[in-house]
Coordinates of C-alpha atoms and ligand atoms in Angstrom, one line a residue:
X1 CA -21.3 -29.3 -12.9
X2 CA -23.7 -28.1 -10.2
X3 CA -23.1 -26.2 -7.0
X4 CA -23.2 -28.7 -3.9
X5 CA -25.9 -27.6 -1.4
X6 CA -25.0 -24.2 0.0
X7 CA -27.0 -24.5 3.2
X8 CA -24.1 -25.8 5.3
X9 CA -21.6 -23.3 4.0
X10 CA -21.4 -19.5 4.9
X11 CA -23.5 -17.2 2.8
X12 CA -21.5 -16.9 -0.4
X13 CA -19.9 -13.4 -1.3
X14 CA -19.4 -12.2 -4.9
X15 CA -17.3 -9.1 -4.7
X16 CA -16.3 -6.8 -7.5
X17 CA -12.9 -5.0 -7.4
X18 CA -13.2 -2.3 -9.9
X19 CA -9.6 -1.3 -9.5
X20 CA -8.6 2.2 -11.0
X21 CA -11.8 2.2 -13.3
X22 CA -15.1 3.7 -13.1
X23 CA -16.5 7.2 -13.4
X24 CA -20.0 8.8 -12.8
X25 CA -21.3 7.3 -15.8
X26 CA -20.6 3.6 -14.5
X27 CA -23.2 4.1 -11.9
X28 CA -25.9 3.1 -14.5
X29 CA -24.1 -0.3 -14.1
X30 CA -24.6 -0.4 -10.3
X31 CA -28.4 0.7 -10.7
X32 CA -28.8 -2.3 -13.2
X33 CA -27.1 -4.6 -10.8
X34 CA -29.5 -3.5 -8.0
X35 CA -32.5 -4.2 -10.3
X36 CA -31.0 -7.6 -11.3
X37 CA -30.4 -8.6 -7.7
X38 CA -34.0 -7.4 -6.7
X39 CA -35.2 -9.7 -9.5
X40 CA -33.4 -12.8 -7.6
X41 CA -30.4 -12.7 -9.9
X42 CA -27.8 -13.4 -7.0
X43 CA -29.8 -16.3 -5.1
X44 CA -28.8 -16.2 -1.6
X45 CA -25.3 -14.6 -2.4
X46 CA -24.3 -11.4 -1.0
X47 CA -22.9 -9.1 -3.8
X48 CA -20.2 -6.2 -2.8
X49 CA -19.0 -3.8 -5.1
X50 CA -15.5 -2.0 -4.3
X51 CA -15.2 0.9 -6.7
X52 CA -12.6 3.5 -6.6
X53 CA -12.7 5.8 -3.3
X54 CA -14.1 8.5 -5.5
X55 CA -17.2 6.4 -6.1
X56 CA -17.6 4.8 -2.8
X57 CA -20.4 7.0 -1.5
X58 CA -22.3 7.2 -4.6
X59 CA -22.3 3.5 -5.0
X60 CA -23.3 3.1 -1.2
X61 CA -26.1 5.5 -1.7
X62 CA -27.5 3.6 -4.9
X63 CA -27.3 0.3 -3.2
X64 CA -28.7 1.3 0.2
X65 CA -31.5 -1.2 1.3
X66 CA -30.3 -3.7 -1.3
X67 CA -28.3 -7.0 -0.9
X68 CA -25.5 -5.1 -2.6
X69 CA -22.9 -3.9 0.1
X70 CA -19.8 -1.6 -0.7
X71 CA -16.1 -1.8 -0.1
X72 CA -13.1 0.2 -0.3
X73 CA -10.1 -1.2 -2.1
X74 CA -7.3 0.0 0.6
X75 CA -7.1 1.8 3.7
X76 CA -4.3 3.2 5.8
X77 CA -3.3 1.5 9.0
X78 CA -4.1 4.8 10.9
X79 CA -7.4 6.3 11.7
X80 CA -6.5 9.9 10.9
X81 CA -3.5 12.2 10.6
X82 CA -0.8 13.8 8.3
X83 CA -1.0 11.1 5.4
X84 CA -1.7 13.1 2.3
X85 CA -3.4 11.3 -0.4
X86 CA -4.4 8.2 2.0
X87 CA -7.7 7.1 3.1
X88 CA -8.6 5.6 6.4
X89 CA -10.8 2.7 7.2
X90 CA -13.1 5.0 9.4
X91 CA -13.6 7.3 6.3
X92 CA -14.6 4.4 4.2
X93 CA -17.1 3.3 6.8
X94 CA -18.3 6.9 7.1
X95 CA -19.2 6.8 3.4
X96 CA -21.2 3.7 3.8
X97 CA -18.8 0.7 3.1
X98 CA -19.0 -2.5 4.9
X99 CA -15.7 -3.9 3.4
X100 CA -12.2 -2.9 2.6
X101 CA -9.7 -5.2 0.5
X102 CA -6.2 -5.1 2.0
X103 CA -3.1 -6.7 0.6
X104 CA -4.1 -7.1 -3.1
X105 CA -1.2 -8.3 -4.9
X106 CA -1.2 -5.1 -7.1
X107 CA -0.8 -2.9 -3.9
X108 CA 1.8 -5.6 -2.5
X109 CA 3.7 -5.1 -5.8
X110 CA 3.1 -1.3 -6.7
X111 CA 3.4 0.0 -3.1
X112 CA 5.7 -2.5 -1.6
X113 CA 3.1 -3.6 0.9
X114 CA 4.5 -6.3 3.4
X115 CA 2.4 -8.8 5.2
X116 CA 2.8 -6.7 8.4
X117 CA 1.5 -3.7 6.4
X118 CA -1.3 -5.7 5.6
X119 CA -2.0 -7.0 9.1
X120 CA -1.9 -3.6 10.5
X121 CA -4.5 -2.4 7.8
X122 CA -6.8 -5.4 8.7
X123 CA -6.6 -4.2 12.2
X124 CA -7.6 -0.8 11.2
X125 CA -10.5 -2.2 9.2
X126 CA -11.7 -4.1 12.5
X127 CA -11.3 -0.9 14.5
X128 CA -13.6 1.0 12.1
X129 CA -16.0 -1.7 12.2
X130 CA -15.2 -2.7 8.5
X131 CA -14.9 -6.4 7.4
X132 CA -11.3 -7.0 5.9
X133 CA -10.9 -8.9 2.6
X134 CA -7.3 -10.0 2.9
X135 CA -5.7 -11.1 -0.6
X136 CA -3.1 -13.7 -0.9
X137 CA -1.7 -15.6 -3.8
X138 CA 1.6 -17.0 -5.4
X139 CA 3.3 -15.8 -8.4
X140 CA 3.8 -17.7 -11.8
X141 CA 7.4 -18.4 -10.6
X142 CA 6.4 -19.6 -7.2
X143 CA 3.9 -22.0 -8.7
X144 CA 6.2 -23.3 -11.3
X145 CA 8.5 -24.1 -8.4
X146 CA 5.9 -25.9 -6.5
X147 CA 5.8 -23.3 -3.6
X148 CA 2.3 -22.1 -3.9
X149 CA 1.0 -23.6 -0.5
X150 CA 4.1 -22.6 1.4
X151 CA 4.0 -18.9 -0.1
X152 CA 0.3 -18.6 0.6
X153 CA 0.7 -20.1 4.3
X154 CA 3.3 -17.5 4.9
X155 CA 1.2 -14.7 3.8
X156 CA -1.7 -15.9 5.8
X157 CA 0.3 -16.2 8.8
X158 CA 1.8 -12.8 8.4
X159 CA -1.3 -10.8 7.2
X160 CA -4.0 -12.2 9.5
X161 CA -4.0 -10.6 13.0
X162 CA -5.0 -13.0 16.0
X163 CA -8.4 -13.0 17.3
X164 CA -10.4 -12.2 14.5
X165 CA -13.7 -13.6 14.0
X166 CA -15.6 -15.1 10.8
X167 CA -17.8 -11.9 10.7
X168 CA -14.7 -9.6 10.8
X169 CA -12.6 -11.5 8.0
X170 CA -12.8 -12.8 4.5
X171 CA -9.9 -14.1 2.7
X172 CA -9.4 -14.0 -1.1
X173 CA -6.9 -16.4 -2.9
X174 CA -5.8 -14.7 -6.0
X175 CA -2.9 -16.5 -7.7
X176 CA -1.1 -13.5 -9.3
X177 CA -0.6 -15.2 -12.6
X178 CA -4.3 -15.7 -13.0
X179 CA -5.3 -12.0 -12.5
X180 CA -6.5 -10.3 -15.8
X181 CA -4.9 -12.9 -17.9
X182 CA -7.7 -15.4 -18.7
X183 CA -6.0 -18.1 -17.0
X184 CA -7.3 -20.1 -14.3
X185 CA -5.9 -23.0 -12.0
X186 CA -7.5 -26.4 -12.5
X187 CA -10.4 -26.9 -10.1
X188 CA -8.2 -29.4 -8.3
X189 CA -5.6 -26.9 -7.8
X190 CA -8.1 -24.4 -6.3
X191 CA -9.6 -27.2 -4.0
X192 CA -6.1 -28.0 -2.9
X193 CA -5.3 -24.4 -2.0
X194 CA -8.7 -23.5 -0.5
X195 CA -8.4 -26.8 1.8
X196 CA -5.0 -25.8 2.9
X197 CA -6.3 -22.1 3.7
X198 CA -9.2 -23.5 5.6
X199 CA -7.0 -25.6 7.8
X200 CA -4.5 -22.6 8.4
X201 CA -7.5 -20.4 9.5
X202 CA -8.9 -23.2 11.8
X203 CA -5.3 -23.5 13.3
X204 CA -5.1 -19.8 13.9
X205 CA -8.6 -18.7 14.7
X206 CA -10.0 -22.0 16.0
X207 CA -13.7 -22.6 15.4
X208 CA -14.1 -19.0 14.0
X209 CA -11.8 -20.1 11.2
X210 CA -14.3 -22.6 9.9
X211 CA -16.6 -19.9 9.0
X212 CA -14.4 -17.5 7.4
X213 CA -15.5 -17.0 3.8
X214 CA -12.6 -18.0 1.3
X215 CA -13.0 -16.3 -2.0
X216 CA -11.5 -17.3 -5.4
X217 CA -10.1 -14.6 -7.5
X218 CA -8.4 -14.6 -10.9
X219 CA -10.1 -14.2 -14.2
X220 CA -13.5 -15.4 -13.0
X221 CA -16.0 -14.9 -15.9
X222 CA -19.6 -15.8 -16.3
X223 CA -18.2 -19.0 -18.3
X224 CA -16.3 -20.3 -15.4
X225 CA -18.1 -19.1 -12.5
X226 CA -20.2 -22.4 -11.9
X227 CA -17.3 -24.6 -12.2
X228 CA -15.1 -22.6 -9.8
X229 CA -17.8 -21.8 -7.3
X230 CA -18.7 -25.5 -7.0
X231 CA -15.2 -26.3 -5.6
X232 CA -15.4 -27.3 -1.8
X233 CA -14.4 -24.3 0.4
X234 CA -14.8 -21.7 -2.3
X235 CA -17.3 -19.4 -0.6
X236 CA -17.4 -16.9 -3.4
X237 CA -15.4 -14.8 -5.8
X238 CA -13.3 -11.5 -5.9
X239 CA -13.8 -10.4 -9.4
X240 CA -12.0 -7.7 -11.3
X241 CA -12.5 -7.1 -15.0
X242 CA -16.0 -8.7 -15.0
X243 CA -17.3 -6.7 -12.2
X244 CA -17.5 -3.5 -14.2
X245 CA -20.6 -4.3 -16.1
X246 CA -24.1 -5.6 -14.8
X247 CA -24.2 -8.2 -17.5
X248 CA -20.8 -10.0 -16.6
X249 CA -21.0 -9.4 -12.9
X250 CA -24.7 -10.8 -12.9
X251 CA -23.5 -13.6 -14.9
X252 CA -21.2 -14.7 -12.2
X253 CA -23.5 -14.0 -9.5
X254 CA -26.0 -16.1 -11.2
X255 CA -23.9 -19.2 -10.5
X256 CA -25.6 -18.9 -7.2
X257 CA -29.0 -17.9 -8.2
X258 CA -30.2 -21.6 -8.3
X259 CA -27.9 -23.1 -5.5
Ligands
13P1 P1 -9.7 -10.3 -12.9 O1 -11.0 -10.7 -12.5 O2 -9.8 -9.2 -13.8 O3 -8.6 -11.3 -13.3 O4 -9.0 -9.5 -11.5 C1 -9.1 -10.3 -10.4 C2 -8.7 -9.3 -9.2 O5 -7.5 -8.9 -9.1 C3 -9.7 -9.2 -8.4 O6 -9.2 -8.4 -7.2

């Protein structure tokens, strides 16, 4: 399967979410990614790395002036204040970040984040000049019950504040059951979901909704990237485990190198 012409589509984004992984020695992987990108390994795709907060500044320094941007994995809804252990969007921006992931399913589960919390964080990101990567996705039980489109529609409605432009927002569809499991939906299922998300974005944001990048996430690997990235309305990937090494991450980014 080859990827359809990308020219009419937004610039693809392949974002790596390192989750709670990565120490200083991991920076050598970032240097290798930078070299690979400079050698043309990502085509016209933009690459973003979202390392743990402890590495955001170092990764941003290493990637400065390259086609690799940097993001945080979460932010507080407030700009500053008495919130021990939390990080604001402004702080991430100050460290050199362009993006921040909000509403990842692991945070929705581990920290009981609601759609309203996610929307507040997205607004904080916008105020700080960051692009919010808003995550949505159904559980295995919800998919078995045939509720995936309704669940994701509800999450989108509650998590995306009004008046966002396509430059301020990225949506990542990550079915919870596909994260870290090696399982992926069929390309037809991905196509159905992304078409539904596109429709909802246009309904909510008007013309801007057509340009919002919609990423697929959940067990994206070098071996399935071309097939998944070739699905209509898949404008890139949000990659977990396979973003930790330059070899695998560039194997995925390479799905765009020839597009
Ligand atoms: P995996 O790529 O490890 O399945 O993780 C996906 C994810 O949760 C990215 O945010």
